[in-house]
Each structure stands twice: as C-alpha cells, then as structure tokens.
Amino acid sequence: MARRKIVAGNWKMNMTPSEAVKLVEELKPLVASETVDVVFCVPAIDIVPVVEAVKGTNIAVGAENMYFEDKGAFTGEISADMLLDAGVKYVILGHSERRDYFKEDDVLLNKKVKKAFEKGLTPILCCGESLEQREMGVTMDWIRLQIKSDLVDVTAEQVASMVIAYEPIWAIGTGKTATTEQAQEVCKGIRELIAEMYDEATAEAVRIQYGGSVNAATAADLFSQPDIDGGLVGGAALKPDFGKIVNY
Ligand code: PEP
C-alpha cells in the first residue's frame, strides 16, 4: 500500500498564542488537502488555542518536545498525558536543536520515544548529520547509530506507525537544502536500516520525511522521491508558502 505523505510544520520558539491563532486562520484554507497529512507542531503555550482553532479542519496538532516521566517534580516539563488531554497527536523528538542546545542524548530520547508510544502519541523522530560528519563520510554510520539507539525496545508495529525525519543539521535554517539525490539516498538508507532491524513490511510502512530549508520551490522534487514521504518544515511553515509546500 502506498504511504500517505505527511507534511509537518515546526514552529520552533515563534508565535505568541494570539499570533498563533491568527496564523492558523491564515493558513487553514491554504493547507486543505485530501491526500496529505498536515501537522502544525507548535510551542507548548500555543497548543490549547491552536487545537481549538484547527477544529473541523484537516490539520493535526503536534508538540515540539515532551518529557518521559508521567508527572511530578520536573519543573518546566510537559508530559505525554498533558499533550494528549490537550488534543495533541504528534510529538517531535530529538530535533537537532534539542540535541545540541539542550544536550538531549539518545538514551534520553529512547525513553521519550517509548513513553510517546505507551501513551498513544505519534513520534516524529529527528536524525541527521553535521557538516563535518558529511565531509568525513560518516553520515549513514551516524544516522544508523542515532536510530538504533533511539528505537531500543520499540516494536515493529510501533515503528510502522511512526514518522522519522531526516534533517541534515547543515541544512536547517541555513537556506541550504540537501540535493534531492542526497536526501533520497539517506532516506533510502534509513528505510534499509528499518528493514534490517525489523522487517520489510515495517520498512515499507514507516514514513520518512526530509527536513532542512524546504520551500515552495524545492518541495515537489524532494517529496516525489521514492523514499521521501513528505517534510518537516521550519521557517517556511510560518508563511503562506506552507500551503504551496503541502499542495506541492
Ligand atoms: C526544522 O526546524 O526542522 C527545519 C527543517 O527548519 P528549516 O525548514 O527552517 O530549515
């Protein structure tokens, strides 16, 4: 069965709650689609008003992070139950900004991935190499290590339902998109890894996005590749261009 495309916007630390609602109202008609899953991953404080604003549309809401504990003395953190109760369906885990600025490692991310599944959230698990790693020729080794570590004790059925986002760090927010060939090569490598770790059916089912300076001009070519099932979009997700990316 053909995989359904999924295009997710990562708003990062942008948009106050009132700005968020205005942006949703502007984007709603532009991102309407019967063929592509559309997700707005928004800052925690915007979740409640955005869930309200997207009611009755094709837009699902995602979080940009969550903690792996259920509740308790974890000041500043947000649990899976809190996200679910607010109407969230997806959660970005392991974005390179969280790995880099907030020192999230694969052991922590594995706990978060397992908690997301346990509670019924769909993880959008990010992986990707730095420019130095690409130049050293270890891109695929690095990504294999990230995915293998992040998916310890995760079942085939769970993996089949998740989203993996390949995001080369050097292409995030830099305006440098990976070439279509580079993006396809790594996404194919990820699918082959999932087949190796699980089986062919799981590899065929898992959705793999490309992320890194995707824009209205590059989306069609990228998303038409056999192993790229849509995109994780940062900067362009805050503009009307996001509609063009969804309807590439
Ligand atoms: C991202 O934040 O996941 C991202 C890909 O950002 P940008 O599209 O701005 O490069």
PDB file of C-alpha atoms in Angstrom, residues 3-6 37 39 89-94 99 109-110 112-118 120-127 146-166 190-191 193-194 197-198 201-209 227 229-230:
ATOM      1  CA  ARG A   3       2.424   5.509   2.088  1.00  0.00           C
ATOM      2  CA  ARG A   4       0.429   8.690   2.693  1.00  0.00           C
ATOM      3  CA  LYS A   5       2.556  11.840   2.584  1.00  0.00           C
ATOM      4  CA  ILE A   6       2.893  13.865   5.761  1.00  0.00           C
ATOM      5  CA  ASP A  37      -1.494  14.617   6.343  1.00  0.00           C
ATOM      6  CA  VAL A  39       0.567  18.746  11.173  1.00  0.00           C
ATOM      7  CA  LYS A  89      -1.489  13.759  18.185  1.00  0.00           C
ATOM      8  CA  TYR A  90       2.203  14.049  17.239  1.00  0.00           C
ATOM      9  CA  VAL A  91       5.387  14.968  19.070  1.00  0.00           C
ATOM     10  CA  ILE A  92       8.731  15.958  17.577  1.00  0.00           C
ATOM     11  CA  LEU A  93      11.531  14.161  19.432  1.00  0.00           C
ATOM     12  CA  GLY A  94      15.263  14.566  19.001  1.00  0.00           C
ATOM     13  CA  ARG A  99      20.145  17.571  20.911  1.00  0.00           C
ATOM     14  CA  LEU A 109      15.380  10.129  23.525  1.00  0.00           C
ATOM     15  CA  ASN A 110      14.768   6.389  23.693  1.00  0.00           C
ATOM     16  CA  LYS A 112      10.815   9.728  25.315  1.00  0.00           C
ATOM     17  CA  VAL A 113      10.059   7.643  22.209  1.00  0.00           C
ATOM     18  CA  LYS A 114       8.859   4.711  24.353  1.00  0.00           C
ATOM     19  CA  LYS A 115       6.707   6.983  26.504  1.00  0.00           C
ATOM     20  CA  ALA A 116       5.125   8.596  23.450  1.00  0.00           C
ATOM     21  CA  PHE A 117       4.151   5.147  22.123  1.00  0.00           C
ATOM     22  CA  GLU A 118       2.952   3.917  25.511  1.00  0.00           C
ATOM     23  CA  GLY A 120      -0.567   6.884  22.074  1.00  0.00           C
ATOM     24  CA  LEU A 121       1.285   9.886  20.647  1.00  0.00           C
ATOM     25  CA  THR A 122       2.987   9.533  17.258  1.00  0.00           C
ATOM     26  CA  PRO A 123       6.655  10.472  17.456  1.00  0.00           C
ATOM     27  CA  ILE A 124       8.322  12.424  14.677  1.00  0.00           C
ATOM     28  CA  LEU A 125      11.857  11.287  15.459  1.00  0.00           C
ATOM     29  CA  CYS A 126      14.587  13.507  14.025  1.00  0.00           C
ATOM     30  CA  CYS A 127      18.042  12.390  12.988  1.00  0.00           C
ATOM     31  CA  GLN A 146      21.036   7.549  16.303  1.00  0.00           C
ATOM     32  CA  ILE A 147      18.097   5.485  15.056  1.00  0.00           C
ATOM     33  CA  LYS A 148      19.286   2.200  16.547  1.00  0.00           C
ATOM     34  CA  SER A 149      19.789   3.857  19.946  1.00  0.00           C
ATOM     35  CA  ASP A 150      16.527   5.810  19.858  1.00  0.00           C
ATOM     36  CA  LEU A 151      14.498   2.705  18.944  1.00  0.00           C
ATOM     37  CA  VAL A 152      15.823   0.241  21.550  1.00  0.00           C
ATOM     38  CA  ASP A 153      12.860  -1.883  22.745  1.00  0.00           C
ATOM     39  CA  VAL A 154      10.467  -0.264  20.271  1.00  0.00           C
ATOM     40  CA  THR A 155       8.324  -2.841  18.432  1.00  0.00           C
ATOM     41  CA  ALA A 156       7.865  -3.292  14.684  1.00  0.00           C
ATOM     42  CA  GLU A 157       4.216  -2.317  14.983  1.00  0.00           C
ATOM     43  CA  GLN A 158       5.174   0.915  16.730  1.00  0.00           C
ATOM     44  CA  VAL A 159       7.851   1.750  14.170  1.00  0.00           C
ATOM     45  CA  ALA A 160       5.395   1.141  11.332  1.00  0.00           C
ATOM     46  CA  SER A 161       3.159   3.866  12.776  1.00  0.00           C
ATOM     47  CA  MET A 162       5.819   6.492  13.440  1.00  0.00           C
ATOM     48  CA  VAL A 163       7.485   9.215  11.422  1.00  0.00           C
ATOM     49  CA  ILE A 164      11.254   9.577  11.052  1.00  0.00           C
ATOM     50  CA  ALA A 165      12.560  12.955   9.905  1.00  0.00           C
ATOM     51  CA  TYR A 166      15.943  13.067   8.209  1.00  0.00           C
ATOM     52  CA  ILE A 190      17.044   4.761   6.821  1.00  0.00           C
ATOM     53  CA  ARG A 191      14.397   2.535   5.239  1.00  0.00           C
ATOM     54  CA  LEU A 193      18.078   0.104   8.284  1.00  0.00           C
ATOM     55  CA  ILE A 194      14.471  -0.364   9.453  1.00  0.00           C
ATOM     56  CA  MET A 197      16.284  -4.026  12.371  1.00  0.00           C
ATOM     57  CA  TYR A 198      12.694  -5.204  11.862  1.00  0.00           C
ATOM     58  CA  ALA A 201       6.772  -4.700   5.912  1.00  0.00           C
ATOM     59  CA  THR A 202       7.800  -2.314   8.710  1.00  0.00           C
ATOM     60  CA  ALA A 203      10.278  -0.563   6.419  1.00  0.00           C
ATOM     61  CA  GLU A 204       7.594  -0.174   3.761  1.00  0.00           C
ATOM     62  CA  ALA A 205       5.146   1.280   6.281  1.00  0.00           C
ATOM     63  CA  VAL A 206       7.289   3.790   8.198  1.00  0.00           C
ATOM     64  CA  ARG A 207       7.022   7.335   6.903  1.00  0.00           C
ATOM     65  CA  ILE A 208      10.305   9.169   6.393  1.00  0.00           C
ATOM     66  CA  GLN A 209      10.368  12.942   5.982  1.00  0.00           C
ATOM     67  CA  ASP A 227      11.728   7.110  -0.048  1.00  0.00           C
ATOM     68  CA  ASP A 229       7.186  10.725   2.373  1.00  0.00           C
ATOM     69  CA  GLY A 230       6.876  14.465   2.961  1.00  0.00           C
TER      70      GLY A 230
END
